[in-house]
CSV table of C-alpha atoms and ligand atoms in Angstrom, one decimal:
chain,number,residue,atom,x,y,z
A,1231,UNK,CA,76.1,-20.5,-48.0
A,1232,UNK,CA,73.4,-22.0,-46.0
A,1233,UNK,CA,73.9,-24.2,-43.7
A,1234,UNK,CA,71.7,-27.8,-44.3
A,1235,UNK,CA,72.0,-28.7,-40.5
A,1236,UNK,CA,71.2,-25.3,-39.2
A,1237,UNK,CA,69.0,-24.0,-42.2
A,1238,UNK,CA,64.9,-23.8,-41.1
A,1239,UNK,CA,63.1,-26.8,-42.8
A,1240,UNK,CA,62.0,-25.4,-46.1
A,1241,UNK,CA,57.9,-25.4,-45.1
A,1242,UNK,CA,55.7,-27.8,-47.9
A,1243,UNK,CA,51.6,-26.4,-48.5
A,1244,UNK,CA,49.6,-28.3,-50.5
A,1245,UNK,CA,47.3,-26.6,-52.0
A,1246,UNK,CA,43.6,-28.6,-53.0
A,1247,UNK,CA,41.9,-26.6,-55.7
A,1248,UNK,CA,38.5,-27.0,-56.2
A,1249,UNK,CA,36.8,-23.8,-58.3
A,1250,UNK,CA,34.6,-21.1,-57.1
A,1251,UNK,CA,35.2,-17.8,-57.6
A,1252,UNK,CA,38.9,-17.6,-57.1
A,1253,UNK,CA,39.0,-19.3,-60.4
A,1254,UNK,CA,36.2,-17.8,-62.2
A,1255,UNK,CA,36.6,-15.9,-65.3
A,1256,UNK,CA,34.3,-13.1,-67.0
A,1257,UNK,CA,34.5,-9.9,-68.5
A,1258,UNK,CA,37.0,-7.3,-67.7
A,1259,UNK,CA,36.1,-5.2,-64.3
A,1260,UNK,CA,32.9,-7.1,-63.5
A,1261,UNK,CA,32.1,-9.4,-60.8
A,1262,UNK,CA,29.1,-10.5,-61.9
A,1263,UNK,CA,28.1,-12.8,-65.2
A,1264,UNK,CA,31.4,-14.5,-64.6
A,1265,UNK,CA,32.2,-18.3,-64.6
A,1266,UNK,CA,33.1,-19.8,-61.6
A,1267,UNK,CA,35.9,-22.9,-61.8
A,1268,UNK,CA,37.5,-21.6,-64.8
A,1269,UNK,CA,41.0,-21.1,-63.8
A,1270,UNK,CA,43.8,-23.9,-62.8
A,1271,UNK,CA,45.2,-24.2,-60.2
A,1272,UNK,CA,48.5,-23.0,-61.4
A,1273,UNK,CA,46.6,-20.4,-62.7
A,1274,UNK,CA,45.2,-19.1,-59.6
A,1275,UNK,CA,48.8,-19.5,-58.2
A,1276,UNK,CA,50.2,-17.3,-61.2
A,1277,UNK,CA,48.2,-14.2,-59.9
A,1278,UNK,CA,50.2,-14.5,-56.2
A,1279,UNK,CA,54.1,-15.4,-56.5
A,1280,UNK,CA,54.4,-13.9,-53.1
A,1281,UNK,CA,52.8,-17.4,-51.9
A,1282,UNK,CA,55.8,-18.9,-53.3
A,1283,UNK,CA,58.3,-16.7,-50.7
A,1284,UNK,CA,56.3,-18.3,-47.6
A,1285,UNK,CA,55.9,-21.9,-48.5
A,1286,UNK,CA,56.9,-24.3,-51.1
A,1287,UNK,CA,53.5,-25.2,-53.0
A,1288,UNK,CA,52.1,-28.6,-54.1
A,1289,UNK,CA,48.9,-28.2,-56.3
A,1290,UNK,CA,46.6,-30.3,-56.9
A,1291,UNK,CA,43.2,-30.1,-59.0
A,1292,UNK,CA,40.2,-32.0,-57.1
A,1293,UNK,CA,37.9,-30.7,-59.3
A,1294,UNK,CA,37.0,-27.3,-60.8
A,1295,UNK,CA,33.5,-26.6,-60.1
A,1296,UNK,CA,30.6,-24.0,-58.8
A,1297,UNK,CA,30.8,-24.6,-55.2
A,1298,UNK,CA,26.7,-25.4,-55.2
A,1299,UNK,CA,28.3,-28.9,-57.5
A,1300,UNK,CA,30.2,-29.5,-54.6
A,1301,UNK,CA,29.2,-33.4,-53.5
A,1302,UNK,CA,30.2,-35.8,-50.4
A,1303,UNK,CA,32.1,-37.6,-52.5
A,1304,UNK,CA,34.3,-34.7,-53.4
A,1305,UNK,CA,34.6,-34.2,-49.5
A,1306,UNK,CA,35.4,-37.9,-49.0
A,1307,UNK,CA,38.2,-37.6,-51.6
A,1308,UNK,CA,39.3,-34.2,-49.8
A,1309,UNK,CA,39.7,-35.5,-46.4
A,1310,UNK,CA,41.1,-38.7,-47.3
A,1311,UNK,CA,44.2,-36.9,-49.6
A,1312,UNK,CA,44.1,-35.0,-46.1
A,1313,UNK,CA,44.4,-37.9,-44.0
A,1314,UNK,CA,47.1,-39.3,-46.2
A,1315,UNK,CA,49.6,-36.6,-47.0
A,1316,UNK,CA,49.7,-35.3,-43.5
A,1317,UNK,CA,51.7,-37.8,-42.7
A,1318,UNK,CA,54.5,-36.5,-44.4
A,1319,UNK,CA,56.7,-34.3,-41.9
A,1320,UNK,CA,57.5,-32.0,-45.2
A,1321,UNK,CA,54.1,-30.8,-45.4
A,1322,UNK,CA,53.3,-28.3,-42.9
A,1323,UNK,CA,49.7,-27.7,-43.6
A,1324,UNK,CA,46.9,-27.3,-46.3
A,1325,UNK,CA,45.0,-24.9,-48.3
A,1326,UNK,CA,41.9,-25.6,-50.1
A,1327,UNK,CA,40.3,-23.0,-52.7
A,1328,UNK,CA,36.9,-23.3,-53.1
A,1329,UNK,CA,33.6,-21.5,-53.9
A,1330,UNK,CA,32.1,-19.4,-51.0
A,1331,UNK,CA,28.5,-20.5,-51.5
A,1332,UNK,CA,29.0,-24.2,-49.3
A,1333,UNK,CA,32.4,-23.5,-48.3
A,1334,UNK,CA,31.0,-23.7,-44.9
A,1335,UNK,CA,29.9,-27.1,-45.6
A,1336,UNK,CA,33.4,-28.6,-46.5
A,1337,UNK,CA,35.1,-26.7,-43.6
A,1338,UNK,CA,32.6,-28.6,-41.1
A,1339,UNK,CA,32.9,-31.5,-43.1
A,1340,UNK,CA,36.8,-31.3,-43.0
A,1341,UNK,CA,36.7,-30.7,-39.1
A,1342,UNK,CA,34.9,-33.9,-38.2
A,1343,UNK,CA,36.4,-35.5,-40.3
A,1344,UNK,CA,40.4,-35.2,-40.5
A,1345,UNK,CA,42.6,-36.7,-38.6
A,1346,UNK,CA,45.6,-33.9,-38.3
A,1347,UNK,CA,46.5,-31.4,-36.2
A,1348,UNK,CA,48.6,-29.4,-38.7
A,1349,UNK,CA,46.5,-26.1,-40.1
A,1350,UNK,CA,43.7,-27.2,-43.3
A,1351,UNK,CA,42.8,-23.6,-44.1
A,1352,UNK,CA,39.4,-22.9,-46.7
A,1353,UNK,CA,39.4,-19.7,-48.8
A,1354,UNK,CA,37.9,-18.2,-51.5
A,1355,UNK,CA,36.5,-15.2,-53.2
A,1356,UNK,CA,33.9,-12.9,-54.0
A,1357,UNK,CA,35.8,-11.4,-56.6
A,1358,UNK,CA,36.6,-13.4,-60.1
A,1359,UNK,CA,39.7,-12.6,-61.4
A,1360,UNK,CA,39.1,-10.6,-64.1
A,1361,UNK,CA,37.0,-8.3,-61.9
A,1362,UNK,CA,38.7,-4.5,-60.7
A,1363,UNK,CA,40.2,-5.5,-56.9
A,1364,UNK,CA,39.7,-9.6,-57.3
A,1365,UNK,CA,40.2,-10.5,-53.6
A,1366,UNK,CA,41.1,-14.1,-54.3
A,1367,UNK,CA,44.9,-13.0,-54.7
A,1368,UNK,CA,45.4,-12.1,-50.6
A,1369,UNK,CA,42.9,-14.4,-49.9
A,1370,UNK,CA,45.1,-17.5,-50.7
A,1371,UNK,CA,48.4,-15.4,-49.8
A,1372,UNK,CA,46.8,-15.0,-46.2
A,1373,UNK,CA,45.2,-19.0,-46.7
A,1374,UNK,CA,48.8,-19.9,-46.8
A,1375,UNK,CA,50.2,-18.0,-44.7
A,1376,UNK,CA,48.1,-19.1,-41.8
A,1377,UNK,CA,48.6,-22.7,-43.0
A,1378,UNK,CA,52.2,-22.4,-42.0
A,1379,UNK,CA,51.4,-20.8,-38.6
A,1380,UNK,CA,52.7,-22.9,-35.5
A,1381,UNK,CA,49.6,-21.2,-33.9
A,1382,UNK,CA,47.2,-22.2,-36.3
A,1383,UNK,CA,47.9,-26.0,-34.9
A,1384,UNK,CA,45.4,-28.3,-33.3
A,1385,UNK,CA,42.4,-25.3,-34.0
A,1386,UNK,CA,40.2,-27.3,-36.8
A,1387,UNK,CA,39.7,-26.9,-40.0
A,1388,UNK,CA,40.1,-22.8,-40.1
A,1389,UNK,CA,38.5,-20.6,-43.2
A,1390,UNK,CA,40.4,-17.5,-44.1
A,1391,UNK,CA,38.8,-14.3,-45.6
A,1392,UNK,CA,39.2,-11.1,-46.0
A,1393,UNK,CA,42.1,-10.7,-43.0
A,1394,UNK,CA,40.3,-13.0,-40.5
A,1395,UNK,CA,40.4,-16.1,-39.6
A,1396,UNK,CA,37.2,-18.7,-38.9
A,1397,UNK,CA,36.5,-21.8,-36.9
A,1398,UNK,CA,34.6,-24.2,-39.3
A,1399,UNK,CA,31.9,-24.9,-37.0
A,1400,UNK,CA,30.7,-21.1,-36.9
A,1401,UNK,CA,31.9,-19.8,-40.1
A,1402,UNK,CA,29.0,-19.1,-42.4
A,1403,UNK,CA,28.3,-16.8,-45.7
A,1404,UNK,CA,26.5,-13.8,-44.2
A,1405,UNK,CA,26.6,-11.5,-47.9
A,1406,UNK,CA,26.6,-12.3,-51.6
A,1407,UNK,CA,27.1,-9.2,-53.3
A,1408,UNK,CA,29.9,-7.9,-50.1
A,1409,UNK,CA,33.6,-8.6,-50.7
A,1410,UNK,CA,33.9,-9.4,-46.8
A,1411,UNK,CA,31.0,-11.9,-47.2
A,1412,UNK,CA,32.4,-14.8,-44.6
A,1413,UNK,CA,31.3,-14.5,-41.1
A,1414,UNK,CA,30.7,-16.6,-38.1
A,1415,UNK,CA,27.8,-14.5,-36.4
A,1416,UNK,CA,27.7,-14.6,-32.7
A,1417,UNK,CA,31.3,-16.0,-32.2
A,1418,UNK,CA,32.8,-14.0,-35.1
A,1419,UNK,CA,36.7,-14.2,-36.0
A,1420,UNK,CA,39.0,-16.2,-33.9
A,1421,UNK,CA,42.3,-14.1,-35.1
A,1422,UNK,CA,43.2,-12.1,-38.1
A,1423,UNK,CA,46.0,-12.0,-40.3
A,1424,UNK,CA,47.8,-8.4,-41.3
A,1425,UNK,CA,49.7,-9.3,-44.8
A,1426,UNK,CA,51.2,-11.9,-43.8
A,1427,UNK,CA,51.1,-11.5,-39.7
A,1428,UNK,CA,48.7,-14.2,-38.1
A,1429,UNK,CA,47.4,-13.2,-34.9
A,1430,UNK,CA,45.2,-16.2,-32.9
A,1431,UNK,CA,42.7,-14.9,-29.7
A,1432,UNK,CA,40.2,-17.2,-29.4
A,1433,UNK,CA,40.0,-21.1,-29.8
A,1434,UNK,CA,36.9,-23.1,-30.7
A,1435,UNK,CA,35.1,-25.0,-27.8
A,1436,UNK,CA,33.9,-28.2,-29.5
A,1437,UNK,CA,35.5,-31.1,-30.6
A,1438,UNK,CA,37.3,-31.1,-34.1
A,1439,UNK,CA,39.3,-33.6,-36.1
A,1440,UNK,CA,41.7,-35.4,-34.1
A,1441,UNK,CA,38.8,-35.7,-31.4
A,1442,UNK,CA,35.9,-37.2,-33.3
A,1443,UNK,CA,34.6,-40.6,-33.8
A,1444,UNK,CA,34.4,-40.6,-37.6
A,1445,UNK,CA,36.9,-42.4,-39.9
A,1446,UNK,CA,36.1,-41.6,-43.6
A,1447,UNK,CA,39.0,-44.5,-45.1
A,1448,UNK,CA,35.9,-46.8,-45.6
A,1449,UNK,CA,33.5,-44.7,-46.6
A,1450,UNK,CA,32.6,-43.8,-50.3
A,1451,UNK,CA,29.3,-42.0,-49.8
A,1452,UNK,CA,27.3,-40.5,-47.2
A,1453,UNK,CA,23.2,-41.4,-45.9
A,1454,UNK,CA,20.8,-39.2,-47.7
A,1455,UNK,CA,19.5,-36.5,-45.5
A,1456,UNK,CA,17.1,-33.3,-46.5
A,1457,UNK,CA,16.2,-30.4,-44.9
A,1458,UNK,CA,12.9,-29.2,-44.4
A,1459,UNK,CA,12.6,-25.3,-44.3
A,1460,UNK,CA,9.5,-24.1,-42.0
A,1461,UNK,CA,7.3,-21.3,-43.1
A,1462,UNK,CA,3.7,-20.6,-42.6
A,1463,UNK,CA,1.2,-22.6,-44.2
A,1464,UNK,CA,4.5,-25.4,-45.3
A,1465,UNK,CA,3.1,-28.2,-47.5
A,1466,UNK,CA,3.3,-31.4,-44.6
A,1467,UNK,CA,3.2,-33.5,-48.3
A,1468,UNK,CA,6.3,-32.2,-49.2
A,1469,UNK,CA,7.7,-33.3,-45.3
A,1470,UNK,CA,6.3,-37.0,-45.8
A,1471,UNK,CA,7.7,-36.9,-49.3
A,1472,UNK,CA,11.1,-35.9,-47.5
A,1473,UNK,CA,10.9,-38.7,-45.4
A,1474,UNK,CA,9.7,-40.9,-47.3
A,1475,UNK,CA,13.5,-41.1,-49.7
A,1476,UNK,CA,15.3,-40.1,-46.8
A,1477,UNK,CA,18.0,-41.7,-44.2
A,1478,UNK,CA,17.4,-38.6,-41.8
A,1479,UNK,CA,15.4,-35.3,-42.2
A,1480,UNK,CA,17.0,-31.7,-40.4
A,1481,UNK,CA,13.9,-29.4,-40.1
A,1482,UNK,CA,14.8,-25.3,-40.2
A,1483,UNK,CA,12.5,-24.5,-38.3
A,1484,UNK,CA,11.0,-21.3,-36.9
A,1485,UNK,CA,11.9,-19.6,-33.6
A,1486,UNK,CA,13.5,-21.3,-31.6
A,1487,UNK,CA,13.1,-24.3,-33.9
A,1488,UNK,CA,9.0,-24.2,-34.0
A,1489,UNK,CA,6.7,-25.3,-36.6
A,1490,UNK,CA,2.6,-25.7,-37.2
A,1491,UNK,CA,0.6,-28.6,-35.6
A,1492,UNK,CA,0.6,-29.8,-38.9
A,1493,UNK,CA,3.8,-30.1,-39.1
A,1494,UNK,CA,4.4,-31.3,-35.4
A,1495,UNK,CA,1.7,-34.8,-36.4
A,1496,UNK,CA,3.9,-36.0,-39.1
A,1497,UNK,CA,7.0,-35.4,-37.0
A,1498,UNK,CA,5.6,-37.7,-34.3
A,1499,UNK,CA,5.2,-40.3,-36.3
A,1500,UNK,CA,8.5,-40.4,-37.8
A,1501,UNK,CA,11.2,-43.1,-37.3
A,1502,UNK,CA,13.9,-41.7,-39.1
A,1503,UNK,CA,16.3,-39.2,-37.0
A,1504,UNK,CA,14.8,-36.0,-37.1
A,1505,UNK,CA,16.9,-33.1,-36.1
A,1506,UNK,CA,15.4,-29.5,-35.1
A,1507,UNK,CA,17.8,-26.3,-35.9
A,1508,UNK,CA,16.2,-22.7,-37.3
A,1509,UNK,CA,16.5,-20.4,-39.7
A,1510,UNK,CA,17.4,-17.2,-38.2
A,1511,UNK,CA,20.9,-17.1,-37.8
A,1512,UNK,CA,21.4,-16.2,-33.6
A,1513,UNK,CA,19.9,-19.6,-32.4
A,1514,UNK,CA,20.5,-22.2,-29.6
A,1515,UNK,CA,18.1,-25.5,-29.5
A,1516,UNK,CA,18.2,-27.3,-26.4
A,1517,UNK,CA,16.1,-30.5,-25.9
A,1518,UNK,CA,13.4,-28.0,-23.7
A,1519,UNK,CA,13.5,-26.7,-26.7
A,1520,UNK,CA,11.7,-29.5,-29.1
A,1521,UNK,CA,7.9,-29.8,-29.7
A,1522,UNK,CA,8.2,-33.3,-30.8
A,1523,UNK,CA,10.0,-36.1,-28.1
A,1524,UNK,CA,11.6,-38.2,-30.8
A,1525,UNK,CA,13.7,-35.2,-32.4
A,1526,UNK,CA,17.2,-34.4,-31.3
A,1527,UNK,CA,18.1,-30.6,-30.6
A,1528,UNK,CA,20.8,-29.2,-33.2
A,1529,UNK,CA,22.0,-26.5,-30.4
A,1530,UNK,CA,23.8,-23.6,-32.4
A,1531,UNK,CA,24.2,-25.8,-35.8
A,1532,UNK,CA,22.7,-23.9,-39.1
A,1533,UNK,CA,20.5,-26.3,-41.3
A,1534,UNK,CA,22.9,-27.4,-43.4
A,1535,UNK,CA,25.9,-27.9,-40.7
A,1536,UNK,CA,23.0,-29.9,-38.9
A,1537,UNK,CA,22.7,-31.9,-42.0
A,1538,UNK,CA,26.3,-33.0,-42.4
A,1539,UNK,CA,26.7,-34.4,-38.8
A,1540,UNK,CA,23.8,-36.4,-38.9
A,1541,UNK,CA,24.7,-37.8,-42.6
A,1542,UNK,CA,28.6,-38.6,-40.7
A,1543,UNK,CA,26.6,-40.4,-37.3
A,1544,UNK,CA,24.1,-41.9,-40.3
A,1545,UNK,CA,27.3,-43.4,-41.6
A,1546,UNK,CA,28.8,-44.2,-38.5
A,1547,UNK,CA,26.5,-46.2,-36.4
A,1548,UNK,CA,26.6,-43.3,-33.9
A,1549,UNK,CA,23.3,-44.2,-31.2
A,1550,UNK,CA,23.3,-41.3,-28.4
A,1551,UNK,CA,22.8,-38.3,-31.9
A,1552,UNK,CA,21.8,-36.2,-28.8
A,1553,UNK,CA,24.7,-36.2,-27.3
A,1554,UNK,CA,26.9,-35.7,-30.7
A,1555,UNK,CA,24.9,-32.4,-31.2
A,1556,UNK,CA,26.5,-31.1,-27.6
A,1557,UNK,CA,30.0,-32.4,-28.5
A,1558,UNK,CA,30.6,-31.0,-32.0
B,2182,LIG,N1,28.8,-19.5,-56.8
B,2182,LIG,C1,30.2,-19.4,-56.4
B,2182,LIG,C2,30.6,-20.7,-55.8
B,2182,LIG,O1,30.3,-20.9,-54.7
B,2182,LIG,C3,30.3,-18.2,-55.5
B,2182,LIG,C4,31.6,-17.9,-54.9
B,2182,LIG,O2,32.6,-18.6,-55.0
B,2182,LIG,O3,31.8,-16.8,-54.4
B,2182,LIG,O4,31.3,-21.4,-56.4
């Protein structure tokens, strides 16, 4: 019989579920034309008891949606159930399922956000479940898996995909037709995971949880912020209209974060934050970088990451935005 005093401490996931394709559901042996969200939780859990043999599992439905329905109020409720069960010395870490199109987005949300060291791993898949090889089934196994990893500690909120393992700032969605379709570009994987084996080599570099300034327990929305994407001859009427119903614009600019005279004008005038990133994928901004002197250089942020770390300093009161951009 085992002995309760001597006995390893049975090891508590909990498991956020919020749709994608892990839980979609279409015709037999396709993977596209499917619904995404579809499946329950326990559903999605039905298709993997091997989870089962490395953690016990608490489920719990957020929602069940199309990632692209994905709001900041979902995130809000996400990191504060974070921030509030990881408390509990039971629970050793967290998975969340969710859609690859913005699961980027809630993993950087998630790292500035929560206030935890213990492992909050995303996954998902490009595979429904009725589809011939659904990869949503190792996905989560591996999800878990990492999520009980002493290793996986104090590294941010950590995405999971096809046998590797992501820092949230970097990790991005690089393919949408390629079952390993999560990347992170230029600073690619920072361990992989074989079956069940996690293996860490790399940490991330910028700050993460634990080590930011933002506190989500008051908040119940975020500032509005758009992004502008740059491309010859872009209507400047559509960028006044942008910040016109805006708290804070990101441009994706070209280049190294370039844009016409045109656009460079209207930009000078503004007096809402504006913060320059690009749309190719291998880019650093630096403040030698910016055309305009009242914009703030995103560094190696995508668009859309850009765009959640101003909405958080919108929140905040942040002042120095230049210097969040070089810290996270
Ligand atoms: N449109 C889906 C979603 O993001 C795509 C996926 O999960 O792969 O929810």
């Amino acid at each position: 019989m085992n002995n309760p005093l001597t006995a390893p401490a049975r090891r508590r996931v909990v498991l956020l579920a919020t749709g994608g394709t892990i839980a979609g559901v279409g015709q037999a042996g396709k993977t596209i034309g499917y619904r995404p969200g579809s499946l329950t939780v326990e559903q999605i859990l039905s298709a993997v008891p091997e989870v089962r043999s490395v953690a016990e599992i608490e489920a719990i439905q957020i929602c069940n949606v199309n990632s692209d329905d994905i709001t900041a109020e979902l995130w809000i409720e996400l990191a504060k159930t974070i921030n509030r069960m990881a408390g509990d010395p039971d629970v050793a870490g967290f998975v969340i399922t969710h859609g690859t199109d913005t699961l980027e987005e809630t993993a950087y949300f998630l790292n500035l956000t929560v206030k935890t060291d213990k492992p909050v791993v995303i996954t998902g898949s490009m595979r429904p479940s009725t589809s011939i090889s659904a990869d949503g089934p190792m996905n989560l196994y591996q999800a878990v898996c990492v999520a009980v990893s002493e290793e996986a500690m104090g590294k941010g909120v950590l995405a999971v995909f096809s046998d590797r393992i992501y820092a949230a700032r970097s990790v991005t969605k690089t393919s949408n037709y390629h079952v390993a379709a999560i990347s992170a570009g230029e600073t690619g994987a920072i361990g992989v995971v074989r079956d069940g084996d996690v293996f860490f080599y790399e940490s991330p570099g910028r700050k993460h949880t634990t080590q930011t300034v933002f506190d989500v327990s008051g908040m119940t929305g975020l500032p509005r912020v758009s992004i502008l994407y740059f491309a010859v001859d872009a209507d400047v009427d559509l960028l006044r209209f942008a910040a016109e119903r805006s708290d804070g614009l990101v441009i994706a600019g070209a280049g190294a974060g370039e844009f016409s005279k045109r656009f460079r004008d209207v930009i000078r005038g503004l007096t809402i934050p504006v913060v320059i990133s690009s749309r190719i994928d291998s880019s650093v901004i630096t403040g030698d970088n910016l055309l305009c002197p009242n914009t703030i250089a995103a560094n190696s942020l995508s668009p859309q990451k850009a765009a959640i770390l101003l909405r958080l300093a919108l929140a905040s009161g942040c002042r120095d935005l230049a210097s969040l951009y070089m810290e996270y």
